[in-house]
Amino acid sequence: MTERLAVPLQPAAEASQPDPQARACNPGQTHKPLTLAAVLHHVLQLERPAMACAARELAPAEEPALRRVNRILDTALETCLQLDSARQQLQNAIATQRELEIVLEMLAARLEAGQADQVDHRKVIARLASARETVTQAVGEWNRIGRHFTQRTRLLPAQLETCFETLGLVLTDEMDRLAHACLSTHADVQFSLNQRARAWAARRTDPACEGGFGPEDFGAWLSNLQSSRAQAAADFSSAREAYLQAVLDFDREHACLVRARSLRRTAETGFRLNTRSAPDFADAVLEESRRNHAVLRCQSQRQATGYHLYALAGLLPRQFGLIDPAAGY
């Protein structure tokens, strides 16, 4: 019974909760874990045929390539973060169950020696049942998110590398840089100009062609461009608020976890010295586990909202080294 902070599942722990989907998709085969950047590159390769087709059939209302790439990466990133969080939450739940099983074994030995109460034994059994139910729920969540991950990436959950590097705190200067980049990415002046130039060329070729760009609609185009920039600023402001709230939530839950861990240590010492009851120690173990679970959830949310800022700024490909000069974005 040592201090625990959730870490990615090791092979033995993961094997103790088998994923039926993984067995069905590729029985008996072990996959080399992929880094987060490798998974995102794979997702882009899956999307490239559709994007190439869209580029050949460009319509005036089509989404710009840069914005679309960032949206795809943003969605895939969120799924990866959720999967890693579910994996660590499952590991945390399994560790808690095992720890309470040890407590129950020690208590049974004391009960046999006449140093414990039968009532305490029943109480710890109830706590252990609660921990096992939490494991069952964590397995269900892992499988649910794993299926979603597979549908989105065509990869198995076990193929995502554990303990991958994630985004650090977005500082003020970086936030300002992202806000400025967001105006260009979402308004996408170059994309809009290309659309207008194509429409103007079509009108010159065929004066009867609708949708041309002439002096009479320049004012409307400029107005739409300004509206787009205003909407981009509003979207980024909302995303920044969500990120800052996620940071606060994580800090608050982390502080609660530190306190719960301290109380658990005290309860463990008392239990080993037989000055604290086994149910008290079991409660402390469960509380630490619940706080750890909450920290993992808030950490995933903080990372997702942080990456969303980069997606709005059109910088996710650069963030993961996925820039392809030949792709036009």
Short mmCIF file of N, CA, C and O in Angstrom, two decimals, residues 232-279:
data_model
loop_
_atom_site.label_atom_id
_atom_site.label_comp_id
_atom_site.label_asym_id
_atom_site.label_seq_id
_atom_site.Cartn_x
_atom_site.Cartn_y
_atom_site.Cartn_z
N ALA A 232 -14.60 35.18 -35.64
CA ALA A 232 -13.39 34.47 -35.23
C ALA A 232 -12.91 34.96 -33.87
O ALA A 232 -12.51 34.17 -33.01
N ALA A 233 -12.95 36.28 -33.65
CA ALA A 233 -12.54 36.84 -32.36
C ALA A 233 -13.45 36.35 -31.24
O ALA A 233 -12.99 36.02 -30.14
N ALA A 234 -14.75 36.29 -31.52
CA ALA A 234 -15.70 35.81 -30.51
C ALA A 234 -15.47 34.34 -30.19
O ALA A 234 -15.51 33.93 -29.03
N ASP A 235 -15.23 33.54 -31.24
CA ASP A 235 -14.98 32.11 -31.04
C ASP A 235 -13.73 31.89 -30.20
O ASP A 235 -13.71 31.03 -29.31
N PHE A 236 -12.68 32.65 -30.49
CA PHE A 236 -11.44 32.47 -29.74
C PHE A 236 -11.61 32.92 -28.29
O PHE A 236 -11.09 32.29 -27.37
N SER A 237 -12.35 34.01 -28.10
CA SER A 237 -12.60 34.49 -26.73
C SER A 237 -13.33 33.43 -25.91
O SER A 237 -12.99 33.18 -24.75
N SER A 238 -14.32 32.79 -26.53
CA SER A 238 -15.06 31.74 -25.84
C SER A 238 -14.16 30.54 -25.54
O SER A 238 -14.22 29.97 -24.44
N ALA A 239 -13.31 30.18 -26.49
CA ALA A 239 -12.39 29.06 -26.29
C ALA A 239 -11.37 29.38 -25.21
O ALA A 239 -10.99 28.50 -24.42
N ARG A 240 -10.93 30.63 -25.16
CA ARG A 240 -9.97 31.02 -24.12
C ARG A 240 -10.60 30.92 -22.74
O ARG A 240 -9.97 30.44 -21.79
N GLU A 241 -11.86 31.35 -22.61
CA GLU A 241 -12.56 31.25 -21.33
C GLU A 241 -12.70 29.79 -20.91
O GLU A 241 -12.53 29.45 -19.72
N ALA A 242 -13.02 28.92 -21.88
CA ALA A 242 -13.15 27.50 -21.57
C ALA A 242 -11.81 26.91 -21.11
O ALA A 242 -11.77 26.10 -20.18
N TYR A 243 -10.73 27.35 -21.75
CA TYR A 243 -9.40 26.87 -21.35
C TYR A 243 -9.03 27.33 -19.95
O TYR A 243 -8.58 26.54 -19.12
N LEU A 244 -9.24 28.61 -19.67
CA LEU A 244 -8.90 29.14 -18.35
C LEU A 244 -9.73 28.47 -17.25
O LEU A 244 -9.22 28.21 -16.15
N GLN A 245 -11.00 28.18 -17.56
CA GLN A 245 -11.84 27.48 -16.59
C GLN A 245 -11.32 26.07 -16.37
O GLN A 245 -11.31 25.57 -15.23
N ALA A 246 -10.89 25.41 -17.44
CA ALA A 246 -10.34 24.06 -17.32
C ALA A 246 -9.06 24.05 -16.48
O ALA A 246 -8.82 23.12 -15.71
N VAL A 247 -8.25 25.09 -16.64
CA VAL A 247 -7.03 25.21 -15.83
C VAL A 247 -7.38 25.35 -14.35
O VAL A 247 -6.79 24.70 -13.48
N LEU A 248 -8.37 26.20 -14.05
CA LEU A 248 -8.81 26.38 -12.66
C LEU A 248 -9.37 25.08 -12.09
O LEU A 248 -9.09 24.72 -10.94
N ASP A 249 -10.17 24.38 -12.89
CA ASP A 249 -10.74 23.12 -12.43
C ASP A 249 -9.64 22.10 -12.10
O ASP A 249 -9.72 21.39 -11.09
N PHE A 250 -8.64 22.03 -12.97
CA PHE A 250 -7.54 21.09 -12.73
C PHE A 250 -6.79 21.46 -11.46
O PHE A 250 -6.48 20.58 -10.64
N ASP A 251 -6.46 22.73 -11.30
CA ASP A 251 -5.71 23.16 -10.11
C ASP A 251 -6.49 22.87 -8.84
O ASP A 251 -5.92 22.43 -7.82
N ARG A 252 -7.81 23.09 -8.88
CA ARG A 252 -8.63 22.83 -7.70
C ARG A 252 -8.66 21.34 -7.37
O ARG A 252 -8.47 20.94 -6.21
N GLU A 253 -8.88 20.51 -8.37
CA GLU A 253 -8.93 19.07 -8.13
C GLU A 253 -7.57 18.51 -7.72
O GLU A 253 -7.50 17.59 -6.90
N HIS A 254 -6.51 19.09 -8.26
CA HIS A 254 -5.17 18.62 -7.87
C HIS A 254 -4.90 18.95 -6.41
O HIS A 254 -4.31 18.12 -5.68
N ALA A 255 -5.32 20.13 -5.97
CA ALA A 255 -5.16 20.49 -4.55
C ALA A 255 -5.95 19.53 -3.66
O ALA A 255 -5.47 19.12 -2.59
N CYS A 256 -7.14 19.15 -4.09
CA CYS A 256 -7.95 18.18 -3.34
C CYS A 256 -7.27 16.82 -3.29
O CYS A 256 -7.32 16.12 -2.27
N LEU A 257 -6.63 16.44 -4.39
CA LEU A 257 -5.93 15.16 -4.43
C LEU A 257 -4.75 15.16 -3.46
O LEU A 257 -4.53 14.16 -2.76
N VAL A 258 -4.01 16.24 -3.43
CA VAL A 258 -2.87 16.34 -2.51
C VAL A 258 -3.34 16.17 -1.06
O VAL A 258 -2.73 15.46 -0.26
N ARG A 259 -4.44 16.83 -0.73
CA ARG A 259 -4.98 16.72 0.63
C ARG A 259 -5.47 15.29 0.90
O ARG A 259 -5.20 14.73 1.98
N ALA A 260 -6.17 14.68 -0.07
CA ALA A 260 -6.66 13.32 0.11
C ALA A 260 -5.51 12.34 0.27
O ALA A 260 -5.59 11.39 1.07
N ARG A 261 -4.42 12.56 -0.44
CA ARG A 261 -3.26 11.68 -0.33
C ARG A 261 -2.63 11.79 1.05
O ARG A 261 -2.21 10.78 1.64
N SER A 262 -2.58 13.01 1.57
CA SER A 262 -2.03 13.21 2.91
C SER A 262 -2.87 12.51 3.97
O SER A 262 -2.34 11.84 4.88
N LEU A 263 -4.20 12.64 3.85
CA LEU A 263 -5.10 11.99 4.80
C LEU A 263 -5.00 10.47 4.69
O LEU A 263 -5.09 9.75 5.71
N ARG A 264 -4.80 9.99 3.49
CA ARG A 264 -4.67 8.55 3.30
C ARG A 264 -3.41 8.02 3.98
O ARG A 264 -3.42 6.94 4.60
N ARG A 265 -2.31 8.77 3.86
CA ARG A 265 -1.07 8.35 4.51
C ARG A 265 -1.26 8.26 6.02
O ARG A 265 -0.79 7.31 6.66
N THR A 266 -1.92 9.27 6.57
CA THR A 266 -2.17 9.26 8.02
C THR A 266 -3.03 8.07 8.42
O THR A 266 -2.76 7.39 9.41
N ALA A 267 -4.08 7.81 7.62
CA ALA A 267 -4.97 6.68 7.92
C ALA A 267 -4.23 5.35 7.78
O ALA A 267 -4.46 4.42 8.57
N GLU A 268 -3.35 5.25 6.80
CA GLU A 268 -2.60 4.01 6.62
C GLU A 268 -1.68 3.75 7.80
O GLU A 268 -1.58 2.62 8.30
N THR A 269 -1.01 4.81 8.25
CA THR A 269 -0.13 4.65 9.42
C THR A 269 -0.93 4.19 10.64
O THR A 269 -0.51 3.28 11.36
N GLY A 270 -2.09 4.81 10.84
CA GLY A 270 -2.92 4.42 11.97
C GLY A 270 -3.41 2.99 11.85
O GLY A 270 -3.47 2.26 12.84
N PHE A 271 -3.77 2.57 10.65
CA PHE A 271 -4.24 1.20 10.45
C PHE A 271 -3.14 0.19 10.72
O PHE A 271 -3.37 -0.85 11.36
N ARG A 272 -1.93 0.47 10.26
CA ARG A 272 -0.83 -0.46 10.47
C ARG A 272 -0.47 -0.57 11.95
O ARG A 272 -0.06 -1.64 12.43
N LEU A 273 -0.62 0.55 12.67
CA LEU A 273 -0.34 0.54 14.12
C LEU A 273 -1.55 0.08 14.93
O LEU A 273 -1.49 0.03 16.16
N ASN A 274 -2.66 -0.19 14.19
CA ASN A 274 -3.90 -0.65 14.83
C ASN A 274 -4.50 0.42 15.75
O ASN A 274 -5.14 0.11 16.75
N THR A 275 -4.28 1.70 15.37
CA THR A 275 -4.90 2.80 16.12
C THR A 275 -6.02 3.45 15.32
O THR A 275 -6.72 4.32 15.84
N ARG A 276 -6.17 3.08 14.07
CA ARG A 276 -7.27 3.54 13.21
C ARG A 276 -7.98 2.32 12.67
O ARG A 276 -7.35 1.31 12.35
N SER A 277 -9.29 2.42 12.53
CA SER A 277 -10.05 1.27 12.07
C SER A 277 -9.82 1.02 10.58
O SER A 277 -9.47 1.94 9.82
N ALA A 278 -10.05 -0.23 10.17
CA ALA A 278 -9.91 -0.59 8.76
C ALA A 278 -10.90 0.17 7.87
O ALA A 278 -10.53 0.62 6.78
N PRO A 279 -12.17 0.36 8.31
CA PRO A 279 -13.10 1.14 7.47
C PRO A 279 -12.63 2.57 7.26
O PRO A 279 -12.82 3.14 6.18
#
